[in-house]
PDB file of C-alpha atoms and ligand atoms in Angstrom:
ATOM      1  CA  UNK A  70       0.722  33.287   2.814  1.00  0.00           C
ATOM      2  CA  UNK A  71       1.432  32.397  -0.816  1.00  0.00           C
ATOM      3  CA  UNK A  72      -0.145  29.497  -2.393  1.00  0.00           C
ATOM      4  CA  UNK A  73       3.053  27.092  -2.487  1.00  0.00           C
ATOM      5  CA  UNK A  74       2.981  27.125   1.770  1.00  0.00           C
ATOM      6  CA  UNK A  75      -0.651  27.314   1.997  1.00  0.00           C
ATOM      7  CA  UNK A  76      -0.201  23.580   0.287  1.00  0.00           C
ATOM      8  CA  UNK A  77       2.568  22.347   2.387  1.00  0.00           C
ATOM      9  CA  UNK A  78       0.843  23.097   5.475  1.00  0.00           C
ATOM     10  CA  UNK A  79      -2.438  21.582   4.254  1.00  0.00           C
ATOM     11  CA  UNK A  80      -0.759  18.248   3.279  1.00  0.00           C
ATOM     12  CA  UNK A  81       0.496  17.951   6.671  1.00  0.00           C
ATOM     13  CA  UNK A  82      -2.886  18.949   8.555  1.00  0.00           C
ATOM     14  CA  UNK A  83      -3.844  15.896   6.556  1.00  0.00           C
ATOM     15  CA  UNK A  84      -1.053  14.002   7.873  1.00  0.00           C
ATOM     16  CA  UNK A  85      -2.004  15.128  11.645  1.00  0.00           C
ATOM     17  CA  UNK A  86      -5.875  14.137  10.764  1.00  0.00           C
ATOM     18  CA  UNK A  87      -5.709  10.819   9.906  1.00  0.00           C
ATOM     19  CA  UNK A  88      -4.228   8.052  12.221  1.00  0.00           C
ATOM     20  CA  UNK A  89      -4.545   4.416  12.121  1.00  0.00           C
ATOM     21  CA  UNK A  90      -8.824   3.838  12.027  1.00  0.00           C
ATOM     22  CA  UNK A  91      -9.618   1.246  15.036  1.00  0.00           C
ATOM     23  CA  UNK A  92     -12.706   1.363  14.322  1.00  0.00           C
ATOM     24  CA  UNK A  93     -14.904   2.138  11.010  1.00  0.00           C
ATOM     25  CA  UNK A  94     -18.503   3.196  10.567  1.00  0.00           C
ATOM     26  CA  UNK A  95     -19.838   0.293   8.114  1.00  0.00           C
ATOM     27  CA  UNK A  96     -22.932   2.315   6.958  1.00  0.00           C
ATOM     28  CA  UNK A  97     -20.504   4.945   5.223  1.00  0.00           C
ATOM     29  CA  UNK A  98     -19.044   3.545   2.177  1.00  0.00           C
ATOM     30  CA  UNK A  99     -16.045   5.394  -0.133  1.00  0.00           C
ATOM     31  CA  UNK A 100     -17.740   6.325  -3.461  1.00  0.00           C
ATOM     32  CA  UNK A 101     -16.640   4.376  -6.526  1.00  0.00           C
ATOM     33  CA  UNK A 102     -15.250   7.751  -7.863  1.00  0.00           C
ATOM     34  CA  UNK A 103     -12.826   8.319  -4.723  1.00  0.00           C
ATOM     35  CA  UNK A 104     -12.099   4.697  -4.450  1.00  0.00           C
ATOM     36  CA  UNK A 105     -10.589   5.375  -8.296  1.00  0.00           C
ATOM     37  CA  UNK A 106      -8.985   8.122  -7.268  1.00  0.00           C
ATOM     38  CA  UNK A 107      -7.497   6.313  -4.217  1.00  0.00           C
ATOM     39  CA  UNK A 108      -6.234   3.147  -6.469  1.00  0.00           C
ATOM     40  CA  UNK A 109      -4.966   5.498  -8.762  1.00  0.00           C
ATOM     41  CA  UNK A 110      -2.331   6.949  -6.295  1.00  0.00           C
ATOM     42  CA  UNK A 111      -1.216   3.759  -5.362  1.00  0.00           C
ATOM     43  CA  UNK A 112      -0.759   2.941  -9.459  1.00  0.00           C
ATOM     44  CA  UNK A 113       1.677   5.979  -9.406  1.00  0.00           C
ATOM     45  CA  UNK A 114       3.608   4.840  -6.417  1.00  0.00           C
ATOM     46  CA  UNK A 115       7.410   5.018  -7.116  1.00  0.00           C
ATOM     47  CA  UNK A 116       9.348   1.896  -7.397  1.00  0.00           C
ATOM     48  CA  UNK A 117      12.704   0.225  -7.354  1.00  0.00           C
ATOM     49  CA  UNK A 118      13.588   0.273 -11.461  1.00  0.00           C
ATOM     50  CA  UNK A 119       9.488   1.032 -11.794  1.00  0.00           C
ATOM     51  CA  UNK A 120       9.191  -2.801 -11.788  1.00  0.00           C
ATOM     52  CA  UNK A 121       6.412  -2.558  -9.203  1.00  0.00           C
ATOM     53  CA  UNK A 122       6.558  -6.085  -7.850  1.00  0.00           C
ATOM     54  CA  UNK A 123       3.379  -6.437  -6.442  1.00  0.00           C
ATOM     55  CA  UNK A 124      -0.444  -6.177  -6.755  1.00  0.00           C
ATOM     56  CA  UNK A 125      -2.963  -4.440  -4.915  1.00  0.00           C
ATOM     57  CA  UNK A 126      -6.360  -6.873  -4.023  1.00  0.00           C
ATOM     58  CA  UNK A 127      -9.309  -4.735  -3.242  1.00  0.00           C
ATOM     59  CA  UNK A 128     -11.229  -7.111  -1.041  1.00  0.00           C
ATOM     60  CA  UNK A 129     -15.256  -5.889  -0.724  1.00  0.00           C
ATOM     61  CA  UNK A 130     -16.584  -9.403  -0.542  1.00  0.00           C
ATOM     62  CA  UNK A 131     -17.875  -9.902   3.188  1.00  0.00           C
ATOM     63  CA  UNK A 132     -17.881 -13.537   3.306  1.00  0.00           C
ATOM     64  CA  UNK A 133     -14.264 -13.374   2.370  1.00  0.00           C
ATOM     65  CA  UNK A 134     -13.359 -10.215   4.796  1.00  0.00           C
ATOM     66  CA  UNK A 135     -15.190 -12.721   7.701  1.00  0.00           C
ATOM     67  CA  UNK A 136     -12.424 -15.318   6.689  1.00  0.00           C
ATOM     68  CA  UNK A 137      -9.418 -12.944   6.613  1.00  0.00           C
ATOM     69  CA  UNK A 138     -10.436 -10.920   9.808  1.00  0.00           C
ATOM     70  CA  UNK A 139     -10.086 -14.960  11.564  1.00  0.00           C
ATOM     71  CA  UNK A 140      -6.725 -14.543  10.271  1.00  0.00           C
ATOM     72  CA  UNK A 141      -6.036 -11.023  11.546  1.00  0.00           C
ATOM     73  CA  UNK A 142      -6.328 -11.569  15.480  1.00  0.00           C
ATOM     74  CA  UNK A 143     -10.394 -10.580  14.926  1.00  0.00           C
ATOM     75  CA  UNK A 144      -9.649  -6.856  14.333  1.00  0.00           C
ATOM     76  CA  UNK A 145     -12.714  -5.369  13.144  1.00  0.00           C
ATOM     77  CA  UNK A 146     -11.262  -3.245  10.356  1.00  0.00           C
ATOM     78  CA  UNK A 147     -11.146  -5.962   8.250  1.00  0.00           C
ATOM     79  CA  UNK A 148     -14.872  -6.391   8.112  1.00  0.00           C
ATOM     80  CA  UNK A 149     -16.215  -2.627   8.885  1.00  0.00           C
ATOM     81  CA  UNK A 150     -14.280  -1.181   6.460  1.00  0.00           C
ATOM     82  CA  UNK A 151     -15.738   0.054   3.127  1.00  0.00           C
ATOM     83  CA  UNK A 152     -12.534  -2.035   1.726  1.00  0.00           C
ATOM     84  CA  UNK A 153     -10.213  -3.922   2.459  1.00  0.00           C
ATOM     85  CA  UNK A 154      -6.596  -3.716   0.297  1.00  0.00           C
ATOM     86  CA  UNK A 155      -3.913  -6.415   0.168  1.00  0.00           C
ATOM     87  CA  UNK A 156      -0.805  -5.537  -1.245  1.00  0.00           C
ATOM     88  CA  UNK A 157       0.772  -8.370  -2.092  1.00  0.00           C
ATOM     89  CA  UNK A 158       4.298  -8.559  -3.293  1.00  0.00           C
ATOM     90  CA  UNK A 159       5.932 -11.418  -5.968  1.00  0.00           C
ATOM     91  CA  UNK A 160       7.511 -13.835  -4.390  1.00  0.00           C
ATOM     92  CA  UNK A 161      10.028 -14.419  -7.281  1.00  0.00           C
ATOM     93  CA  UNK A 162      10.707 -11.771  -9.864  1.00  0.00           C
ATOM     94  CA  UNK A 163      11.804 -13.873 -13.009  1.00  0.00           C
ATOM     95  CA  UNK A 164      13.202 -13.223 -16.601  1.00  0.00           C
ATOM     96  CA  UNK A 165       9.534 -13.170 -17.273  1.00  0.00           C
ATOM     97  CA  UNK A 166       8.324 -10.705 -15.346  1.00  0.00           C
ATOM     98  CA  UNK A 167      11.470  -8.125 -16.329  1.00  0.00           C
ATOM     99  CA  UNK A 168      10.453  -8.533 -19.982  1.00  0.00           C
ATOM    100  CA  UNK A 169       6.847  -7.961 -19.896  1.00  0.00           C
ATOM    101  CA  UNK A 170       7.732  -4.604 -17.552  1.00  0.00           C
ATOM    102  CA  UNK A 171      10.671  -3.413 -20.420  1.00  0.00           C
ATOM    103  CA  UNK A 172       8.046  -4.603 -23.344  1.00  0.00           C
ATOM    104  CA  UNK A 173       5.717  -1.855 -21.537  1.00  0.00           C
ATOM    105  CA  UNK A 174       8.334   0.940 -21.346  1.00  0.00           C
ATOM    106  CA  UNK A 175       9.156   0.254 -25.036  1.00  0.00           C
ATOM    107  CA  UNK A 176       5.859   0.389 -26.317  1.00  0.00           C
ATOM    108  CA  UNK A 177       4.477   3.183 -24.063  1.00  0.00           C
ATOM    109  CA  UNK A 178       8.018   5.215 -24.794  1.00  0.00           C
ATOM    110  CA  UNK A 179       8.251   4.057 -28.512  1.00  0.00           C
ATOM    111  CA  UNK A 180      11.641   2.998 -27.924  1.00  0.00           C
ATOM    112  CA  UNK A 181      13.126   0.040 -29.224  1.00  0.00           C
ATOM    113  CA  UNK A 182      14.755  -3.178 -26.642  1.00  0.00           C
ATOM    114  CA  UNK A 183      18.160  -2.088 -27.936  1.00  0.00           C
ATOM    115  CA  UNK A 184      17.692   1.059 -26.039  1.00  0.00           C
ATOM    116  CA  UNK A 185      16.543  -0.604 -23.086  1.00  0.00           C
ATOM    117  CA  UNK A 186      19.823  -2.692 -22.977  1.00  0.00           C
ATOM    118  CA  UNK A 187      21.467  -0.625 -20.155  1.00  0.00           C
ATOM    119  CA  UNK A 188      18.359  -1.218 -17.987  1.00  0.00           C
ATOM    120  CA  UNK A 189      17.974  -4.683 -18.353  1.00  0.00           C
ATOM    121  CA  UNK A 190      21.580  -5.656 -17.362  1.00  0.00           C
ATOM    122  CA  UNK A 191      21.458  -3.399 -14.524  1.00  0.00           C
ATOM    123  CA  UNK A 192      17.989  -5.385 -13.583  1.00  0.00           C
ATOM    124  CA  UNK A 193      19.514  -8.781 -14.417  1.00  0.00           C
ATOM    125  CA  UNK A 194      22.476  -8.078 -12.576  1.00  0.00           C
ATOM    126  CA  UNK A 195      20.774  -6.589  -9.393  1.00  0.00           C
ATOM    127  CA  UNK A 196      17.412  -8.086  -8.321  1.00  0.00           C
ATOM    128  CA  UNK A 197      17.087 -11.061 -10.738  1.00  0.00           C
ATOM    129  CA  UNK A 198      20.294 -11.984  -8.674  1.00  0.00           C
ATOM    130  CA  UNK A 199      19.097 -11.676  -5.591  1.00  0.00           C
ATOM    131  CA  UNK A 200      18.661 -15.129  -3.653  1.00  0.00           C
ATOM    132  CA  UNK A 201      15.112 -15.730  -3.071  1.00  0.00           C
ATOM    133  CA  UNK A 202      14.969 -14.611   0.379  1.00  0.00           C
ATOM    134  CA  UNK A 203      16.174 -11.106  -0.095  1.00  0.00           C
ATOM    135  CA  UNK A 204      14.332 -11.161  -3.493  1.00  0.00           C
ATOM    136  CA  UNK A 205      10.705 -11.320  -1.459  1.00  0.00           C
ATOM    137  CA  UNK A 206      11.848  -8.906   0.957  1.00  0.00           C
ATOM    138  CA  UNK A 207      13.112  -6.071  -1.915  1.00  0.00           C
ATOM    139  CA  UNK A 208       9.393  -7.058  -3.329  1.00  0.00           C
ATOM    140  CA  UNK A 209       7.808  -6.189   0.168  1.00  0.00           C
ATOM    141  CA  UNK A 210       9.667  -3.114   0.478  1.00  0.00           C
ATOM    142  CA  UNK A 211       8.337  -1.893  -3.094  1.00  0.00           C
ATOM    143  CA  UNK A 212       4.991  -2.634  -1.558  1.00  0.00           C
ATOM    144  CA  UNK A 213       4.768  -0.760   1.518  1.00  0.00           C
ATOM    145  CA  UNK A 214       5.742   2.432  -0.713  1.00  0.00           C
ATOM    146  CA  UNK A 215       2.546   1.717  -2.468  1.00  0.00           C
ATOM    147  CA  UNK A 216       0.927   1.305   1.041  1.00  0.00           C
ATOM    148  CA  UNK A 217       2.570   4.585   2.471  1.00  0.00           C
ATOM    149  CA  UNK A 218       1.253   6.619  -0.878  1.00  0.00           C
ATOM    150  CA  UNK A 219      -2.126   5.048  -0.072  1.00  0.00           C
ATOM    151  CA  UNK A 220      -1.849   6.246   3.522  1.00  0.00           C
ATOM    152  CA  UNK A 221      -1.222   9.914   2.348  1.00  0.00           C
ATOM    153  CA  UNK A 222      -3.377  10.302  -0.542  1.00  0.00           C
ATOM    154  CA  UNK A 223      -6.615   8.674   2.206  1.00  0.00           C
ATOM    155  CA  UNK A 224      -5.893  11.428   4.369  1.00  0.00           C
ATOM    156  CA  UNK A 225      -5.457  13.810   1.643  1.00  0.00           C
ATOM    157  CA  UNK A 226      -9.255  12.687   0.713  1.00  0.00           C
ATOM    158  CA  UNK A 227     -10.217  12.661   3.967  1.00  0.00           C
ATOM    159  CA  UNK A 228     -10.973   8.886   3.740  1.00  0.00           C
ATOM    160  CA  UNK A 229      -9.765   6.778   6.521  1.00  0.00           C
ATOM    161  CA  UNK A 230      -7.417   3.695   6.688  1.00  0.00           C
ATOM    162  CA  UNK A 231      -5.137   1.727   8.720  1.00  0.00           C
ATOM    163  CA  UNK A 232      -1.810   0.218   7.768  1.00  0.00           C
ATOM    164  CA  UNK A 233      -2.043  -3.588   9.508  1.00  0.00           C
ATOM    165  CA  UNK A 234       0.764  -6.175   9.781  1.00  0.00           C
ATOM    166  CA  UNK A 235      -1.161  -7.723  12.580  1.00  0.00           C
ATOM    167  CA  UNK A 236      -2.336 -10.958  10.148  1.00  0.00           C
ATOM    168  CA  UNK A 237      -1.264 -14.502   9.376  1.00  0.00           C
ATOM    169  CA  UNK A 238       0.053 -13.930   5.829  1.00  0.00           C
ATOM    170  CA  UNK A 239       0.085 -17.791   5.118  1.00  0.00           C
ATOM    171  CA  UNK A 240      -3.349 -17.958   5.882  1.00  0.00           C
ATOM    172  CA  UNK A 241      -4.213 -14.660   3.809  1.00  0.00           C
ATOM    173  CA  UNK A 242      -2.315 -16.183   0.618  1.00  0.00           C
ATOM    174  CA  UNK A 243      -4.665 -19.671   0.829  1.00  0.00           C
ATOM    175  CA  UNK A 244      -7.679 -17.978   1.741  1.00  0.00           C
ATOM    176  CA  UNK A 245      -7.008 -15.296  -1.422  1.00  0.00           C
ATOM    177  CA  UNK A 246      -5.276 -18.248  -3.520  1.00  0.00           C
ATOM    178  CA  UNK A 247      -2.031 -15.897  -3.781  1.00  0.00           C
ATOM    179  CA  UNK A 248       0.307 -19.115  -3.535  1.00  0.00           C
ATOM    180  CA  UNK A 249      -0.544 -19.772  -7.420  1.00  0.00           C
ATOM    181  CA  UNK A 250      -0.243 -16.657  -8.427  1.00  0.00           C
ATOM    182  CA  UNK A 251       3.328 -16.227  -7.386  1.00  0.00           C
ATOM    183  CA  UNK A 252       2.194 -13.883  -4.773  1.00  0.00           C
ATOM    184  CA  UNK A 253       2.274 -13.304  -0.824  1.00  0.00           C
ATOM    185  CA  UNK A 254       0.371 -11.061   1.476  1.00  0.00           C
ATOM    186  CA  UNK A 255       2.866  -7.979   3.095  1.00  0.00           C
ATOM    187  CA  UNK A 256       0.944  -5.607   4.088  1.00  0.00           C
ATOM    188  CA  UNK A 257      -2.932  -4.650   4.294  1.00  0.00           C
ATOM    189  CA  UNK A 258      -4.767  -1.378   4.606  1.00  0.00           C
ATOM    190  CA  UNK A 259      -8.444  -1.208   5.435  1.00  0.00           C
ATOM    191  CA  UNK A 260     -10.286   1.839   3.880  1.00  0.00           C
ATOM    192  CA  UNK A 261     -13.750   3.591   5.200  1.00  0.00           C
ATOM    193  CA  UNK A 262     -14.860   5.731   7.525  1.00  0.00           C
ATOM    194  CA  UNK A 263     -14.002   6.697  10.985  1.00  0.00           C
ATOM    195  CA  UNK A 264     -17.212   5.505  13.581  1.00  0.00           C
ATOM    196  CA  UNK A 265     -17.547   8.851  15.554  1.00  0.00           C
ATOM    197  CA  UNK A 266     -17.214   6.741  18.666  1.00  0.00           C
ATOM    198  CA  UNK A 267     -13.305   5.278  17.987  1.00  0.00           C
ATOM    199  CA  UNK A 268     -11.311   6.931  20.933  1.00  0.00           C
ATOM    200  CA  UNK A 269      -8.229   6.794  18.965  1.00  0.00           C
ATOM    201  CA  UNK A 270      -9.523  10.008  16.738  1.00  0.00           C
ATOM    202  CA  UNK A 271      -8.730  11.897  19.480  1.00  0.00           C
ATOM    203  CA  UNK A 272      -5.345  10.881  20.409  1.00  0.00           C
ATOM    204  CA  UNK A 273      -2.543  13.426  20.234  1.00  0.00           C
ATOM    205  CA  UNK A 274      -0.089  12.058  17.906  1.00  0.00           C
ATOM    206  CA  UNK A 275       3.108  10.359  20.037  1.00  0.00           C
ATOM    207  CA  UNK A 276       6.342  11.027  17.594  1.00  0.00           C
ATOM    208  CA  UNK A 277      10.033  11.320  18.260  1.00  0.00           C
ATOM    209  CA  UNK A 278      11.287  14.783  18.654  1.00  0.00           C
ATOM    210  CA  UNK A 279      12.601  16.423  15.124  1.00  0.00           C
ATOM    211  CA  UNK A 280      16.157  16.105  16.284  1.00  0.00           C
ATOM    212  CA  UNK A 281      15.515  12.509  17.545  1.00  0.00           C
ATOM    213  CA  UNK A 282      15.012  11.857  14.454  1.00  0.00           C
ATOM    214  CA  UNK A 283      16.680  14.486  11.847  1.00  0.00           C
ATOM    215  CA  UNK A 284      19.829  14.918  11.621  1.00  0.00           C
ATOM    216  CA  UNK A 285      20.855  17.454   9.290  1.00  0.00           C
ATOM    217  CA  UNK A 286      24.814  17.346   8.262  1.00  0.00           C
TER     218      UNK A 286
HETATM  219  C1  LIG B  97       3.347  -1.519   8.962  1.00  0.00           C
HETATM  220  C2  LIG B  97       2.343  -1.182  10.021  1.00  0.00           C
HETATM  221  C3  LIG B  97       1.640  -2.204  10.664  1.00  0.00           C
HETATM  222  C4  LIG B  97       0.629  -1.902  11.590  1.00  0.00           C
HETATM  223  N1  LIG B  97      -0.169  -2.922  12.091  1.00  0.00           N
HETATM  224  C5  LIG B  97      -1.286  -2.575  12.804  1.00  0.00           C
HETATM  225  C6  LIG B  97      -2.262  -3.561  13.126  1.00  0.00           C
HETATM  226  O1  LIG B  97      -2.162  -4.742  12.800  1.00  0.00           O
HETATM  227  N2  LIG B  97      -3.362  -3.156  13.826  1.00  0.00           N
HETATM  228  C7  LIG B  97      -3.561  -1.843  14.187  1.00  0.00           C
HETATM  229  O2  LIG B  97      -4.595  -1.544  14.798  1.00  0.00           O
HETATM  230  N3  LIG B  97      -2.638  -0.897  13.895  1.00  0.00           N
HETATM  231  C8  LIG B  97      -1.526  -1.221  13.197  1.00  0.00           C
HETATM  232  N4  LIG B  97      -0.621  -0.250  12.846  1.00  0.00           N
HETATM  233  C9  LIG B  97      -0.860   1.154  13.233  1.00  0.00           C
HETATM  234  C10 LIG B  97       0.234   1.745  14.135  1.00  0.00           C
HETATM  235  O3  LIG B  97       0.094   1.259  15.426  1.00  0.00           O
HETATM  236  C11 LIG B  97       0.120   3.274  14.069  1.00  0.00           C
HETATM  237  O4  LIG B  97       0.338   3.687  12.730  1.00  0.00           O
HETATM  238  C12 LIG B  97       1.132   3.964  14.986  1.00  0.00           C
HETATM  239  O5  LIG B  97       0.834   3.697  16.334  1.00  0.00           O
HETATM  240  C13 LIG B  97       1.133   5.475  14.770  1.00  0.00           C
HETATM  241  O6  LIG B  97      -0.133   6.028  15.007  1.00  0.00           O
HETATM  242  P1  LIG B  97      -0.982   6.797  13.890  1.00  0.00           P
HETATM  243  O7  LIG B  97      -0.852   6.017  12.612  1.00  0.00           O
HETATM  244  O8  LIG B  97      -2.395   6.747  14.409  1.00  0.00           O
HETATM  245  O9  LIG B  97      -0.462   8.175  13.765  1.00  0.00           O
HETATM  246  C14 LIG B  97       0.406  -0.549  11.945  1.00  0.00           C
HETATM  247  C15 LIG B  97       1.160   0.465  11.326  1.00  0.00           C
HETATM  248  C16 LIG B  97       2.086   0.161  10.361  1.00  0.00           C
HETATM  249  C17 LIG B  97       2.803   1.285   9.651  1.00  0.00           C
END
């Protein structure tokens, strides 16, 4: 087997591995060096226009996680977890926002505004147009890319996670102050270990058939 198969087949034993973590072992904690790694994957997630309009909370304060797991019908990840992350996605994207993200490209590109021109109508007349309904869901969207590269690059590390919507979201924005911040919760991911006793681990994975959901034209 050559070594570009040999990869593709690993990535999705890694895929088969994980599944979504009922229940963590809280004496096992992620080290700080793979919890780097992890937050760096989600830092290279693809976005709409790169604008990444969100930000990732890394919640390891218990007191805190005993506050949000009230507002996440008591599930026990929330606690048990090494950490808990809360991608939360901007509520409004404004003028603002667009200019500090094309300041960034020209800098980090040495380009100059001018050349950025193109872009920036394209964003102005596109999302900054959005009303602000659609706006906060184009937001969410960007976010749960982050939260599916997180997914992939856990099981890649053999760290586990679970991908929860199960949670009050107005009660997660007061109790992390997002409201201020022009922020609100859409999606959270606890990160740890597996407890050797969660039944779930040994579930055979229930997926639609390849040509359920495939088609190839
Ligand atoms: C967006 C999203 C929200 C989910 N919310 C919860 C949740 O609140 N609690 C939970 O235990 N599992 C939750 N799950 C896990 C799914 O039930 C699980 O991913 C699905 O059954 C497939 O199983 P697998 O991930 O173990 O392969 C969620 C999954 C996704 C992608």
């Amino acid at each position: 087997m050559n070594s570009e198969v040999k990869t593709k087949n690993t990535y999705n034993e890694d895929l088969n591995w994980r599944y979504a973590t009922k229940k963590f072992d809280s004496r096992k904690e992620i080290s700080e060096e793979d919890l780097n790694t992890l937050l760096e994957s989600v830092q290279l997630s693809a976005s709409s226009y790169g604008l990444q309009p969100y930000e990732v909370i890394v919640v390891k304060d218990q007191k805190i996680r005993e506050k949000l797991k009230a507002a996440a019908w008591n599930q026990t990840q929330v606690t048990d977890a090494s950490y808990l992350m809360v991608f939360a996605n901007l509520t409004h994207v404004n003028e603002a926002y667009v200019n500090t993200y094309l300041d960034n490209i020209a800098e980090t590109r040495n380009m100059s505004r001018e050349d950025l021109k193109g872009m920036e109508d394209m964003i102005r007349n596109t999302t900054l147009q959005l009303p602000a309904d659609a706006q906060n869901t184009w937001a969410a969207k960007q976010a749960y890319i982050a939260l599916g590269n997180l997914l992939s690059a856990a099981a890649s590390q053999k760290i586990d996670a679970c991908p929860m919507e199960g949670f009050d979201a107005a009660k997660f924005d007061e109790i992390l102050g997002l409201k201020d911040r022009n922020l609100t919760t859409a999606v959270i991911a606890p990160i740890g270990y597996r407890s050797e006793d969660d039944q779930y681990q040994h579930l055979t994975k229930v997926r639609k058939s390849k040509s359920d959901l495939i088609e190839i034209i």
